[in-house]
Structure formats: structure tokens, C-alpha cells
Coordinates of C-alpha atoms in Angstrom, one line a residue:
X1 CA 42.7 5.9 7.8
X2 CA 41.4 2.9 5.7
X3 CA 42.6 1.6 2.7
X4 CA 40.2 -0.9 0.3
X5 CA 42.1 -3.3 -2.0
X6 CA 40.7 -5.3 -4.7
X7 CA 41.8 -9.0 -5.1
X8 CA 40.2 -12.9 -5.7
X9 CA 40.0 -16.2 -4.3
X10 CA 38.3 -19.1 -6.1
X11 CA 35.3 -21.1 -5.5
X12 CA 36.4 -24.5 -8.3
X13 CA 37.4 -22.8 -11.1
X14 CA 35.6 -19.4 -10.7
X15 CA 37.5 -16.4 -9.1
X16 CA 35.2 -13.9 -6.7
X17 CA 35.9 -10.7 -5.8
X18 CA 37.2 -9.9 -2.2
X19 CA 37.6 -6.2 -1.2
X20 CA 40.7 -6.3 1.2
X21 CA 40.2 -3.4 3.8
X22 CA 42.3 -2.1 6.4
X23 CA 41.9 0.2 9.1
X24 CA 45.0 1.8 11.0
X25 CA 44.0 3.9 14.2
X26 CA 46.0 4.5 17.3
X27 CA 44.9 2.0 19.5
X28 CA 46.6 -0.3 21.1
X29 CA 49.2 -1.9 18.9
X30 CA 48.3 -5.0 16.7
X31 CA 47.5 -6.6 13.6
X32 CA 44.4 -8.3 13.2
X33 CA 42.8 -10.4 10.5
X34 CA 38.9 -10.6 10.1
X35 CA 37.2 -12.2 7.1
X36 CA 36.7 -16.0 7.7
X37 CA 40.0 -16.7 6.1
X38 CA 41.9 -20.1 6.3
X39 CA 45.3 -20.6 8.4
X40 CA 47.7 -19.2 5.0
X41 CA 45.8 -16.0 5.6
X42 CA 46.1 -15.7 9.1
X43 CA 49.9 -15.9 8.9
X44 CA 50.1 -13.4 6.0
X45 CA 50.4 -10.4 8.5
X46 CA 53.9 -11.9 9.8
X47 CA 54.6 -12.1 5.8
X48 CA 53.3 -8.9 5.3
X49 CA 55.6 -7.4 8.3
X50 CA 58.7 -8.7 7.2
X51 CA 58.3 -7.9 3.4
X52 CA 57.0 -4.1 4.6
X53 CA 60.2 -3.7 6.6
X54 CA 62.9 -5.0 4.1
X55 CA 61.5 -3.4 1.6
X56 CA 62.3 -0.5 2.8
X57 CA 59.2 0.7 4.2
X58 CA 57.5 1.4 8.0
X59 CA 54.5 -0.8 10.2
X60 CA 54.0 1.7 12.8
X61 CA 53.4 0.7 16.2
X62 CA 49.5 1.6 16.2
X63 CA 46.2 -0.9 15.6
X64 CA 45.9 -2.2 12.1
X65 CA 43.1 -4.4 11.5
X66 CA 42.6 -6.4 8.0
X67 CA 39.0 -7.1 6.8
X68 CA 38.5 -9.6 3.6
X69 CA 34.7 -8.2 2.7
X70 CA 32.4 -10.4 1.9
X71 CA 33.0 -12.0 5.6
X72 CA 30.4 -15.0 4.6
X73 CA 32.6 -16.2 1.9
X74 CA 35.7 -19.0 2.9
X75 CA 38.6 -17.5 1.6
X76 CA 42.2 -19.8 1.4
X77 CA 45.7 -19.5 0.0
X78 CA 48.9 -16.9 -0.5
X79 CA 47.4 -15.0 -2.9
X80 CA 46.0 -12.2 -0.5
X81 CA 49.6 -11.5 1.0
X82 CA 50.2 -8.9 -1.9
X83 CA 46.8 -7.0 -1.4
X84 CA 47.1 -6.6 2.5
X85 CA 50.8 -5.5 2.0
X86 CA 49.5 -2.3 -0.2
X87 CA 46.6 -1.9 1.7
X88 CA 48.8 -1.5 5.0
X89 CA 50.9 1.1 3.0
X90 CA 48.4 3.0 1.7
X91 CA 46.3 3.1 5.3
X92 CA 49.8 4.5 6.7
X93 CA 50.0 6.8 4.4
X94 CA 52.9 5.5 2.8
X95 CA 51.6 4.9 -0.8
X96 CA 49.1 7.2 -2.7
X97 CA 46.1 4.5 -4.2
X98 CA 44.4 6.2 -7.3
X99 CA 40.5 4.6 -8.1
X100 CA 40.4 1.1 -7.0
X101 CA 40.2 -0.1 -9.9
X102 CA 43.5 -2.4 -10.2
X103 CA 43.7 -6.3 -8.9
X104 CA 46.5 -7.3 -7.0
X105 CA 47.3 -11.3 -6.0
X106 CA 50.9 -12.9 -4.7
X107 CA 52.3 -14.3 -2.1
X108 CA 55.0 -12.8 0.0
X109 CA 58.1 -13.8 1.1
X110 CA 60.1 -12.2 4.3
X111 CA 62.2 -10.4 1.8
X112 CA 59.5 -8.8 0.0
X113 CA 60.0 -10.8 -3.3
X114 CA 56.5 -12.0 -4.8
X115 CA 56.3 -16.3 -5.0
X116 CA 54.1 -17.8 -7.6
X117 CA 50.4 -17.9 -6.4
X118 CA 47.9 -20.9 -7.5
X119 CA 44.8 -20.3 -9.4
X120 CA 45.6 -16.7 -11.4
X121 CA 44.3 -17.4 -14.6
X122 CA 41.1 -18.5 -13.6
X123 CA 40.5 -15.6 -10.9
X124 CA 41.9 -13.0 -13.9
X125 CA 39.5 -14.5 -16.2
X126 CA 36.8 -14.0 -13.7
X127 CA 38.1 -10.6 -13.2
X128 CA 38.0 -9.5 -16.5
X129 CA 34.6 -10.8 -16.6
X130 CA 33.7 -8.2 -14.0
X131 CA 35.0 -5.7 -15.8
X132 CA 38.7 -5.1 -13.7
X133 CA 41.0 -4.3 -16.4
X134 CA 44.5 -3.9 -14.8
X135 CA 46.3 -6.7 -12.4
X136 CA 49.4 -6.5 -10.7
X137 CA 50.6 -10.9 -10.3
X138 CA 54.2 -12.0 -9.6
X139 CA 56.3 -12.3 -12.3
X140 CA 56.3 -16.5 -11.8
X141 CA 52.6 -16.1 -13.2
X142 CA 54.0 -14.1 -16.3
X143 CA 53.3 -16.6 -18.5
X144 CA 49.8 -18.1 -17.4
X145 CA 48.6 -14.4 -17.2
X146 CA 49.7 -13.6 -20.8
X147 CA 46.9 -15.6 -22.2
X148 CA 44.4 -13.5 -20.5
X149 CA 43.7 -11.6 -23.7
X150 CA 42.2 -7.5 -23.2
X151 CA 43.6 -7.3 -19.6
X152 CA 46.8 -4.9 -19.2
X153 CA 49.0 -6.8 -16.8
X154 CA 52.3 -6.2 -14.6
X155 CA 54.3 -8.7 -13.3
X156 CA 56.0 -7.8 -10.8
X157 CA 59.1 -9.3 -9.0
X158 CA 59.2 -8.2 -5.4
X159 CA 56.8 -5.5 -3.7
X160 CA 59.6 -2.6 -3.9
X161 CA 58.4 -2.6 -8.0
X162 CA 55.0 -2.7 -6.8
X163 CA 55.3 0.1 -4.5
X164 CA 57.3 2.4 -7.3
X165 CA 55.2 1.6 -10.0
X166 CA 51.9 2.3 -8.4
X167 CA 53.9 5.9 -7.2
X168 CA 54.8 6.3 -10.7
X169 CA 58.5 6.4 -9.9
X170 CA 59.3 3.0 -12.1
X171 CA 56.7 1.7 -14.3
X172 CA 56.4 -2.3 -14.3
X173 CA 56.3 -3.4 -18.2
X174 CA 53.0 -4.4 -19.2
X175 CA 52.5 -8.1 -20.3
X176 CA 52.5 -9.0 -24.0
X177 CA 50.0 -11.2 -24.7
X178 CA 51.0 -14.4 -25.8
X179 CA 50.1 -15.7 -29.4
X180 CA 47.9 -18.3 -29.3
X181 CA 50.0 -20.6 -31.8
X182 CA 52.2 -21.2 -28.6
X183 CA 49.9 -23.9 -28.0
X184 CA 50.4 -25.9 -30.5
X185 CA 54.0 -25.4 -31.0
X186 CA 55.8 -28.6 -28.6
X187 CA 53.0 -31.2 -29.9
X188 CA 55.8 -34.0 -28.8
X189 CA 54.8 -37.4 -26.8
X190 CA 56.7 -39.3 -25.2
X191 CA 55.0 -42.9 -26.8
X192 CA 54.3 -43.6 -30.1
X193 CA 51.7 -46.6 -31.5
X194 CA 54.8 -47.2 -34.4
X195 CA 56.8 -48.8 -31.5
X196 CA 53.8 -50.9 -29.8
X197 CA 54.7 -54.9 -31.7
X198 CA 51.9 -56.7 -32.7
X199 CA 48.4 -56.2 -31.2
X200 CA 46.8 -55.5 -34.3
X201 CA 42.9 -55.8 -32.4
X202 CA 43.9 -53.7 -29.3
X203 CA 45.2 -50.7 -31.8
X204 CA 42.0 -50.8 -33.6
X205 CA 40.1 -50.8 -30.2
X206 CA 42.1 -48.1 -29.7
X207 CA 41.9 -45.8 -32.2
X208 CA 37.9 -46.8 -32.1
X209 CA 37.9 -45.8 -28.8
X210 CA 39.6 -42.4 -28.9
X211 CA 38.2 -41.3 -32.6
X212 CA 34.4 -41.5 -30.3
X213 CA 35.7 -40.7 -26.6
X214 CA 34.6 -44.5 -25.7
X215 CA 36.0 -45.9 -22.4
X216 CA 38.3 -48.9 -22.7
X217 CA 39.9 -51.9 -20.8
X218 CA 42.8 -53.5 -21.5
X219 CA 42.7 -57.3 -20.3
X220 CA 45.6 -59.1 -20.6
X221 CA 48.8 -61.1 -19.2
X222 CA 52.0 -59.2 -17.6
X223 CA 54.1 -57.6 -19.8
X224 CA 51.8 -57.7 -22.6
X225 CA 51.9 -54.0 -23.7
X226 CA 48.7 -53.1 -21.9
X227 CA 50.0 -49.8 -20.2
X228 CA 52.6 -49.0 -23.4
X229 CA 49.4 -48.6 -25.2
X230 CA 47.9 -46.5 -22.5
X231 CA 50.6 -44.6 -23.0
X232 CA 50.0 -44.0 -26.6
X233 CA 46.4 -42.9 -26.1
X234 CA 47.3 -38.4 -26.3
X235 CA 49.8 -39.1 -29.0
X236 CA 46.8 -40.6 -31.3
X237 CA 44.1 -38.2 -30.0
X238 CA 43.5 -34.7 -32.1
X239 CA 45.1 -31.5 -31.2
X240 CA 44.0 -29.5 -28.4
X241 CA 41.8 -26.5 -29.0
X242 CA 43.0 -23.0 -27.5
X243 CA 39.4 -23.1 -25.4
X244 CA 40.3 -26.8 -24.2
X245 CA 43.6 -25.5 -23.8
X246 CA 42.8 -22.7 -21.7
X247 CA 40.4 -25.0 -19.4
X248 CA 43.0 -27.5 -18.9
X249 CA 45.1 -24.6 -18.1
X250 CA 42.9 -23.3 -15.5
X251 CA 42.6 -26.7 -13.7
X252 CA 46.5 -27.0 -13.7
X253 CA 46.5 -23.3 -12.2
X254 CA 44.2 -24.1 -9.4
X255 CA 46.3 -27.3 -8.5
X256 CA 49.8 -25.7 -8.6
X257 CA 50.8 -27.9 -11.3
X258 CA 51.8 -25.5 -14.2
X259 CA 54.8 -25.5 -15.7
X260 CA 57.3 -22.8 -16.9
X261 CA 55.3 -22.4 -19.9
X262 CA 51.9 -21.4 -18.9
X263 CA 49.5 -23.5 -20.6
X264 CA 48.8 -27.1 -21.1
X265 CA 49.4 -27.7 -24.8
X266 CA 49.7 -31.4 -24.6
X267 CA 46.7 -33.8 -24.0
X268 CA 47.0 -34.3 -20.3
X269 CA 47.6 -38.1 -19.0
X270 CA 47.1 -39.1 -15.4
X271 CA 48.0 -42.4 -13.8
X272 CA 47.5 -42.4 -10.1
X273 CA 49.1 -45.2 -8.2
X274 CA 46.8 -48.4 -7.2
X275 CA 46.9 -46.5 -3.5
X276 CA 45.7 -43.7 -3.9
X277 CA 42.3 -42.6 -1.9
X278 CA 39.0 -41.3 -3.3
X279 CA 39.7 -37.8 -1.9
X280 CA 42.8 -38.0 -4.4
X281 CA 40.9 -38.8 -7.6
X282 CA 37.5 -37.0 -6.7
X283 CA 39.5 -33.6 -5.3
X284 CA 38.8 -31.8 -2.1
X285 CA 40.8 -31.7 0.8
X286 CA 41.0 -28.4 2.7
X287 CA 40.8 -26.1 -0.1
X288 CA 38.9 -28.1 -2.6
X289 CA 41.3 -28.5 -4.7
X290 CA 41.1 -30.4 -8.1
X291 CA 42.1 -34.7 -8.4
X292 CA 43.0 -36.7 -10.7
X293 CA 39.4 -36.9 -12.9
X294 CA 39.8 -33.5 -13.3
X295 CA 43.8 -32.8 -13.9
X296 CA 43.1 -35.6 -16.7
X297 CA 40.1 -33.6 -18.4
X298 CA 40.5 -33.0 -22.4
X299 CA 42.6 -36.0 -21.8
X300 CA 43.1 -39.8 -20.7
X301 CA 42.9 -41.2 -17.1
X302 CA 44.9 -44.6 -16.4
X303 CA 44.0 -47.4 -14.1
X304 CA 47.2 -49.6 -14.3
X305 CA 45.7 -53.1 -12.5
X306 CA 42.4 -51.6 -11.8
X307 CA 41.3 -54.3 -9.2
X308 CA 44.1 -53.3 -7.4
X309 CA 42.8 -50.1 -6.6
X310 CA 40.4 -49.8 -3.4
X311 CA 36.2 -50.3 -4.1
X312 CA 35.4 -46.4 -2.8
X313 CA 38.1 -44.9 -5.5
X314 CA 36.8 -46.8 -8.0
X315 CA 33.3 -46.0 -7.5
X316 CA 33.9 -42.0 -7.1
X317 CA 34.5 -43.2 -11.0
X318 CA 30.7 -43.4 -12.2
X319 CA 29.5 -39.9 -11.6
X320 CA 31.9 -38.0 -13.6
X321 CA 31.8 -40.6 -16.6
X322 CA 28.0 -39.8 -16.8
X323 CA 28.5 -36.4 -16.4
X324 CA 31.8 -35.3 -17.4
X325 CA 31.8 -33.2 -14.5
X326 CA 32.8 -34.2 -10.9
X327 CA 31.1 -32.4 -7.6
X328 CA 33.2 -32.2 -4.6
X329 CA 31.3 -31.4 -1.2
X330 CA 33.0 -30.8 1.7
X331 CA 32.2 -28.9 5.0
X332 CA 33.6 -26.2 3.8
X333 CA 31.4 -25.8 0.3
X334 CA 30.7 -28.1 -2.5
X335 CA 32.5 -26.9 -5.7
X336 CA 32.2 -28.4 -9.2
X337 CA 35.2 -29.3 -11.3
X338 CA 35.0 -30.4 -15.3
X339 CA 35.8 -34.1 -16.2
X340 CA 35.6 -35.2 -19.3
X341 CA 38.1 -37.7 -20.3
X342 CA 38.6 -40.6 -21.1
X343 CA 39.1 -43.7 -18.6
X344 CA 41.9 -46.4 -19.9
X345 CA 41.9 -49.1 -17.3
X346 CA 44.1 -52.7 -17.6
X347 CA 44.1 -55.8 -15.9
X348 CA 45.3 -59.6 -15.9
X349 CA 43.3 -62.0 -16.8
X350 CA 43.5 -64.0 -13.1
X351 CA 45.7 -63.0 -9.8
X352 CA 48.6 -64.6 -11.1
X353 CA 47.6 -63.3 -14.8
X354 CA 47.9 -66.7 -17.1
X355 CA 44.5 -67.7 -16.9
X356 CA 43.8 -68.6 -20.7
X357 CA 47.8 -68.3 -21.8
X358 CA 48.6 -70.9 -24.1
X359 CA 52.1 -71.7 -22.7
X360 CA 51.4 -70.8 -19.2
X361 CA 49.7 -72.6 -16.5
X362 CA 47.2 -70.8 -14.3
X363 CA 47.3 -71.4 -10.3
X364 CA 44.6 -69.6 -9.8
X365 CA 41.0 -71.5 -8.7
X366 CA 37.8 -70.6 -10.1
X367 CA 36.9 -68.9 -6.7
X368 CA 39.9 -66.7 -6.7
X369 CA 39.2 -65.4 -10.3
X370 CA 35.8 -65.1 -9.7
X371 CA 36.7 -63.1 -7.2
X372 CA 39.5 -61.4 -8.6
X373 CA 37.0 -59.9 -11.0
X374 CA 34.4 -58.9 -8.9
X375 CA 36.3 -56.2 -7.5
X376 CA 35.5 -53.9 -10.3
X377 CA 31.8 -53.6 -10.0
X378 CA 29.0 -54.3 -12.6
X379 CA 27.9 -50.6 -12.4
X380 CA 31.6 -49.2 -13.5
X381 CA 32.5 -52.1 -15.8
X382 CA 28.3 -51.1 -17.8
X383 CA 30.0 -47.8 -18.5
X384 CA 33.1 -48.9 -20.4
X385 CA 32.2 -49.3 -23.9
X386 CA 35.0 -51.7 -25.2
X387 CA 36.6 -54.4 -23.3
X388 CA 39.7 -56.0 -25.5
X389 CA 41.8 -59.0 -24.7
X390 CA 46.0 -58.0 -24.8
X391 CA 47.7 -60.9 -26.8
X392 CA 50.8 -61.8 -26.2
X393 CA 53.6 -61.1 -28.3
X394 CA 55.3 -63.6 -30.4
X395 CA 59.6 -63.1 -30.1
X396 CA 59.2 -62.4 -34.1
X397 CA 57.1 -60.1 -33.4
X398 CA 59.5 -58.6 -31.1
X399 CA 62.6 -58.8 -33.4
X400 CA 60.5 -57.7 -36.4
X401 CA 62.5 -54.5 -38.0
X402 CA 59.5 -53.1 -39.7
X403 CA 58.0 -50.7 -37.9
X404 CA 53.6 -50.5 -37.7
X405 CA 51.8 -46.8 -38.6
X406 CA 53.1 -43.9 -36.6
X407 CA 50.7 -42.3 -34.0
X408 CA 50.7 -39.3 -36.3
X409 CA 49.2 -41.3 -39.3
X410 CA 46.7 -42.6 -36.5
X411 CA 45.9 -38.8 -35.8
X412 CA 45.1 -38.1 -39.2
X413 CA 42.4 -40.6 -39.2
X414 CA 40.9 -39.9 -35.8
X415 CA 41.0 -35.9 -36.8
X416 CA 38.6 -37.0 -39.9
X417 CA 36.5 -38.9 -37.6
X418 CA 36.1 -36.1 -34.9
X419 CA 35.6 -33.7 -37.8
X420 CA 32.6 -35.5 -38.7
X421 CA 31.1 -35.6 -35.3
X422 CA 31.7 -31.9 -35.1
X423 CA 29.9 -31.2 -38.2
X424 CA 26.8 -33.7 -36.7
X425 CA 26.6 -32.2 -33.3
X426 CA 27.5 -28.3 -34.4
X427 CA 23.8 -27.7 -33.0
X428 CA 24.1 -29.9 -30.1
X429 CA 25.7 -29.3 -26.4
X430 CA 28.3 -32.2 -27.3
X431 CA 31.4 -32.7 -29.4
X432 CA 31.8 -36.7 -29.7
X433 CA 29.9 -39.7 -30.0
X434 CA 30.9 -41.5 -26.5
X435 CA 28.7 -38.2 -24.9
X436 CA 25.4 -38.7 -26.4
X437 CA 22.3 -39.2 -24.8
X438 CA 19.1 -41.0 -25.3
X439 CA 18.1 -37.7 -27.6
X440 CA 21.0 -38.0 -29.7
X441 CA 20.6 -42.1 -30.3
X442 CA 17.1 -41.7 -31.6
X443 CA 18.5 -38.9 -34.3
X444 CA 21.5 -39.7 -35.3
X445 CA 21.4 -43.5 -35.1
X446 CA 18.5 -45.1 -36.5
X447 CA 18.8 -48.6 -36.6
X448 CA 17.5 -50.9 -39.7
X449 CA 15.8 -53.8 -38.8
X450 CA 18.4 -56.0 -39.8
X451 CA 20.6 -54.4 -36.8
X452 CA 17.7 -54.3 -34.4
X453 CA 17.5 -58.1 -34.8
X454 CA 21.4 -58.5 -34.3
X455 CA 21.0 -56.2 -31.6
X456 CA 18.1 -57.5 -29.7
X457 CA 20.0 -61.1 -30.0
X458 CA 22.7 -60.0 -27.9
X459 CA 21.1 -57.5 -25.8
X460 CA 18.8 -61.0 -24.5
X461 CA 21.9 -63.7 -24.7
X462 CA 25.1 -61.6 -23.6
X463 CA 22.2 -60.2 -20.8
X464 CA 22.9 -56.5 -21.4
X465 CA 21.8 -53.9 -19.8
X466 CA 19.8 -50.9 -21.4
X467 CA 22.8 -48.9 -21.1
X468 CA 25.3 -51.4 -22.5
X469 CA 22.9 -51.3 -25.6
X470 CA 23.0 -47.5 -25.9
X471 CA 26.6 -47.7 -25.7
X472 CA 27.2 -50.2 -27.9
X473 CA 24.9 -48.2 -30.6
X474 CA 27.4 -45.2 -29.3
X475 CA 30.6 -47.6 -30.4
X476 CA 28.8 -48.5 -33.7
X477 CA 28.3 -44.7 -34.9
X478 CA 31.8 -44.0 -34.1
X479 CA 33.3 -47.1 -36.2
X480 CA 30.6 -46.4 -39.3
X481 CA 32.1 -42.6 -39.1
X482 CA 35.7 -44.2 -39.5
X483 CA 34.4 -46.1 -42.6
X484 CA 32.5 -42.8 -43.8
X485 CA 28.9 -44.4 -43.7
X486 CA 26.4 -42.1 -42.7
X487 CA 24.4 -45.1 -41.3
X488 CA 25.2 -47.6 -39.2
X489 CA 25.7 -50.9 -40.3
X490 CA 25.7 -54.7 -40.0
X491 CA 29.3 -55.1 -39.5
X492 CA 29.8 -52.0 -37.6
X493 CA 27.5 -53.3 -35.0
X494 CA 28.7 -56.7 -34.6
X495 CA 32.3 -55.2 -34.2
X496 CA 30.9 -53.1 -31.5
X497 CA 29.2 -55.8 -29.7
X498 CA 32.8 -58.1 -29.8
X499 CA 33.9 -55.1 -28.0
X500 CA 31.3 -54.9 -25.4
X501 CA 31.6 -58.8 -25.1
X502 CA 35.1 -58.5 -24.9

């Protein structure tokens, strides 16, 4: 008798149907597994056999053999122990399938309870795409699987309540879907700009940078507030959307990094240490799975001593900064993840970080600054649009009582500045100034000829590059939005070009 069972797998962040089929004749007795599937899937039937038995059910002693249809297509993960467990129960006759018209996904333990699988909200959005309706998930994926809005879904908590509510004997509740308000109901950061003393010129940078989505780098002495300002960057930056909500969410999924609550609702903010490799920013690995560009999309990525970190990771850096997506190609496929965020770096001024210190002597020679420097490439520094020197901070400044604008006063600005930009590019495939393209520059920022001759000045003095100009035009158009000027400015170009020059 054969049984066919409908489930996913992903490819990135798009879930593809995979028919699970299985054939139980009376040959001699075995469980095979055929479908180019990874090592997880392999070992599901030993899964499968001990959830069947203690959950109360038979594996006859006959030739069962497991088929994930299309064969072509790499298939990896957990997620397929749930499907092969019904289809083995239905191909013995033990459960009664109606139309195939239900998805099933979960992982299985030995006792038959369902574990938490990676990647359901993307491969249920994909589902309901195709036009599946009902999905039966584990009940750990309750909560991600509630935001998939016109599906009817049943979480279930072991495969005994699988196997009675698909015989009708005990209906699983269906899933409520969650309201979409959940999202913005724990808005609560950890930092806050109110408690960052002094640096007056790297706050501005700041909120310059994130009210356009501009790059930045911190450059300063240790212990100067560099990465406590880092830290600050979500609190300051607007409220996530439900759609960037949902495709933060999806990344998260895929990764096996979501939380009890379901959704990312807080501006994500990555910080990989100094060591790690390019395959852990960039993704991939043996299932492709997401790094830290994309885990930090809709949000901020943070380079704590950037020079620190090793040439190839910081080169996998100037693809997805053009393009705001990253490609990941392995043997086993190439897959594309979204990467739109925005890069924070910091670093000292020298090795031993008092080069230029007013109190502080420098040991450092000329060749080991110059040297120092050079490991972050010409390339990746051209596509940071404001470089700002860290001051240090005065003990008065320190012991100061008074306390500087809160992150939420901050927001308020940055919210009218990305309101503006929404309005401009409402007809455009873009959402801030820092993603414009040549197209965009030539209508949105015409220059007058008093700022083509300050620009032309420091494009031949400071030797820029055609694409430092274009950003610095970018940087410009985001600080005449924050002063409510529909054109751009003197002033607002010379403050862009002190950031550029740093």
C-alpha cells in the first residue's frame, strides 16, 4: 500500500513542496530512505520507529521504503520526521488519510513528542502561497505559525494528538491568529543615547546616519564610548513594520534563533566576535543557513575593532552593502538571503589607540599605524559614508547629573526624516536615502552650482572616488531632510563632506 504525504523544506527563505511517499510491501524487512536527503533525514526512520512504537502504534516486520519526490531537489533537517511517521501509519493501514491536502512538519523524538523544527514560517508562508490551507506543526512553533494569517493551523504536542485528530477521535485546537499589535508591544532596549556623556558630534553622526541608513565608523581611543553608542543605534531607529517584522522573523526561523514569542519585534543587532570566519557572516555551511549580514537585516551589524577582524570576513562585507542582499553558493546550491542593514564599525586611532590623545603618548611608529589602517581596505572603507572621530570624555562630563535627549526624543526626529523619504520614494523600489542609485541622485538631488563647486573642490583635493561623491550627495539629502529643506544645501554638503573626511 502507498501512502503520499505533503510537507516542505527550504531553499534561503522559500519553502518547496516535497511529496513524502511510502511504500509497504512484504518483502524482505527494512526501512529505506530515497530522495537525496541529508544525514538528519536518513536517521529519521530510527526516530520514526521509536515514536510509532511508544505511541502506541505497530511497524510491521515487512519492506517499507520512504521516497521524498522531487528526488533532484537536496532536502535537509528534522522537519520531515512528522510526515514519514503518518505516512508509515497510513501505508499500514493504521490511519485513514482523507485528500492530501493537509501539510505536516516536526521533528520526532523517541517518545513520540514533536520538538520545535527550524524554518516554519517561511515554508507555511510558501505553502499558503501554493494554495495548502491546513498544517499540522509542533506546538513549540505555535507562536511563529500564528502570524501566518488565512491558514487553519494545529499545533500539536506529540504524534498520539496527531494520530487522533486526523481519525477524528480528538480534535487539535486550531491556532488563533495573533494580532499584529504584538509586534510593537515590548519596544524596550537595552541602551539608551540619554546615558552616552558627552560626544555631542558622534550623536549627530549618529542620528544622520540612521535617519538615511548611511554606514558609519566610529574612530576613537579605548573606552571612549565607541561600542555604547553602537549599542544605541536600534533604540534611535523607527519602529519596525509588521512586513519587516515578518522577514526578520523568517530569517530568525530558518536559523533556529526565535524566541518564545514568535516574531522579532525589536530592531535586530548583531556583533560577531573579531574571530569569527566569512562562512559565519556570509552564511552557508551544510544547509545554507543564514549569518550574521542577514540575522542583522532591518537592523544594525557591529564591527567592535574592525582591523581585528580577518581580510576575507571583511571583504564578504562589499557585496551585500551594494546590494542589500547576500548570495551564498555552496556545492550544494547557491541560495540568496536579504541584507539590508546597517554596518556600525569602530576602531582606535593606532595599535596602542593614543595616536592624536592630548594627554597620552603614542608608541606606535608611523609604519605600524600605517599599517594598522590598511587592514581595512580602500574598497570597504569607499562604502561607509561617515567616518567620525570618538572624543574623549572629560571627568565633568562624567559626573555631570543632567542627563542629554532620550533615544526616544531621537526617534521622533529620525521617524519625521524617514517619513519624508517614504513620501519621496513611494514610487520608487527603495525606502531611504543611503539606497539610492545613480537614477535617484540625478532626481532627487540636483545640485546648485554653488555646491558643485564645493563639491568638485573636494572630490579633486580629499582624491575621492566617484562613489564617495555619490555618497556624500546621499549623506547631504538625508541631513537637508532633517532640516526640512527640500534642496540640498551649502551647509548640508560641507557637513557631509567632514563626515566623509572624517
Amino acid at each position: 500500500m502507498i501512502a503520499k504525504i505533503q510537507s516542505y523544506t527550504l531553499q534561503g527563505l522559500t519553502g518547496v513542496p516535497v511529496s513524502v511517499e511510502v511504500d509497504v510491501n512484504n518483502g524482505l524487512p527494512a526501512f529505506e530512505i530515497v530522495g537525496l536527503g541529508d544525514a538528519a533525514i536518513k536517521e529519521s526512520k530510527e526516530r520514526v520507529r521509536s515514536a510509532v512504537k511508544n505511541s502506541g502504534r505497530i511497524l510491521p516486520a515487512k519492506r517499507i521504503t520512504a521516497n521524498f519526490a522531487p528526488a533532484f531537489i537536496k532536502k535537509s533537517g528534522s522537519a520531515f520526521d512528522l510526515p514519514l511517521a503518518v505516512g508509515v501509519l497510513a501505508a499500514t493501514g493504521q490511519l485513514v488519510m482523507g485528500d492530501n491536502d493537509t501539510v505536516f512538519l516536526g521533528e520526532l523524538s523517541l517518545d513520540g513528542s514533536l520538538r520545535k523544527a527550524a524554518g516554519v514560517l517561511p515554508m507555511l508562508i510558501s505553502a499558503l502561497a501554493d494554495g495548502y490551507k491546513t498544517f499540522i506543526v509542533p506546538k513549540e512553533n505555535e507562536k511563529e505559525a500564528s502570524f501566518v494569517y488565512g491558514a487553519e493551523v494545529y499545533a500539536a504536542e506529540n504524534l498520539s494528538a496527531v494520530i487522533d485528530h486526523l481519525s477524528g477521535y480528538k480534535p487539535i485546537e486550531k491556532v488563533a491568529p495573533a494580532p499584529r499589535e504584538i509586534v510593537y508591544s515590548n519596544k524596550k532596549y537595552d541602551s539608551d543615547m540619554a546615558f552616552v556623556k558627552g560626544q555631542a558630534v558622534a550623536k549627530r553622526a549618529l542620528e544622520v546616519a540612521v535617519s538615511g541608513g548611511h554606514n558609519i565608523l566610529f574612530v576613537g581611543a579605548p573606552g571612549t564610548g565607541k561600542t555604547m553608542l553602537a549599542k544605541c543605534i536600534p533604540s534611535i531607529m523607527p519602529d519596525m513594520t509588521f512586513d519587516e517584522a515578518i522577514e526578520t522573523t523568517k530569517i530568525y526561523s530558518v536559523a533556529g534563533l526565535l524566541d518564545k514569542e514568535g516574531i522579532v519585534g525589536l530592531r535586530p543587532f548583531r556583533s560577531p566576535h573579531h574571530t569569527a570566519t566569512s562562512v559565519a557572516l556570509t552564511g552557508g555551511g551544510s544547509s545554507l543557513r543564514p549569518g550574521e549580514i542577514s540575522l542583522a537585516h532591518n537592523g544594525v551589524l557591529f564591527l567592535d575593532e574592525m582591523p581585528e577582524y580577518s581580510r576575507a570576513t571583511l571583504e564578504a562585507l562589499r557585496q551585500p552593502l551594494e546590494d542589500g542582499v547576500i548570495s551564498v553558493s555552496r556545492a550544494m546550491g547557491t541560495v540568496k538571503y536579504p541584507a539590508n542593514f546597517i554596518l556600525c564599525g569602530s576602531m582606535n586611532p593606532c595599535p596602542c589607540g593614543n595616536f592624536g590623545s592630548a594627554d597620552k603618548e603614542c608608541t606606535c611608529s608611523p609604519h605600524d599605524i600605517a599599517k594598522y589602517r590598511a587592514k581595512i581596505s580602500g574598497p570597504l572603507l569607499d562604502r561607509i559614508d561617515i567616518k567620525i572621530d570618538v572624543d574623549e570624555v572629560k571627568y565633568s562630563e562624567l559626573t555631570d547629573k543632567t542627563y542629554g535627549e532620550t533615544s526616544e526624543d531621537i526617534r521622533k526626529r529620525v521617524n519625521r526624516t524617514r517619513k519624508i523619504q517614504a513620501e519621496r520614494f513611494k514610487n520608487d523600489d527603495i525606502n531611504v536615502n543611503g539606497d539610492m542609485g545613480e537614477k535617484h541622485l540625478a532626481k532627487y538631488c540636483v545640485l546648485s552650482g554653488e555646491c558643485e563647486k564645493i563639491l568638485k573642490n573636494a572630490y579633486e583635493s580629499l582624491h575621492l572616488s566617484p562613489r564617495a561623491r555619490s555618497r556624500i550627495i546621499k549623506v547631504a539629502r538625508t541631513i537637508a531632510d532633517m532640516d526640512l529643506y527640500d534642496d540640498i544645501l551649502p551647509k548640508h554638503l560641507l557637513e557631509a563632506i567632514n563626515y566623509r573626511n572624517g
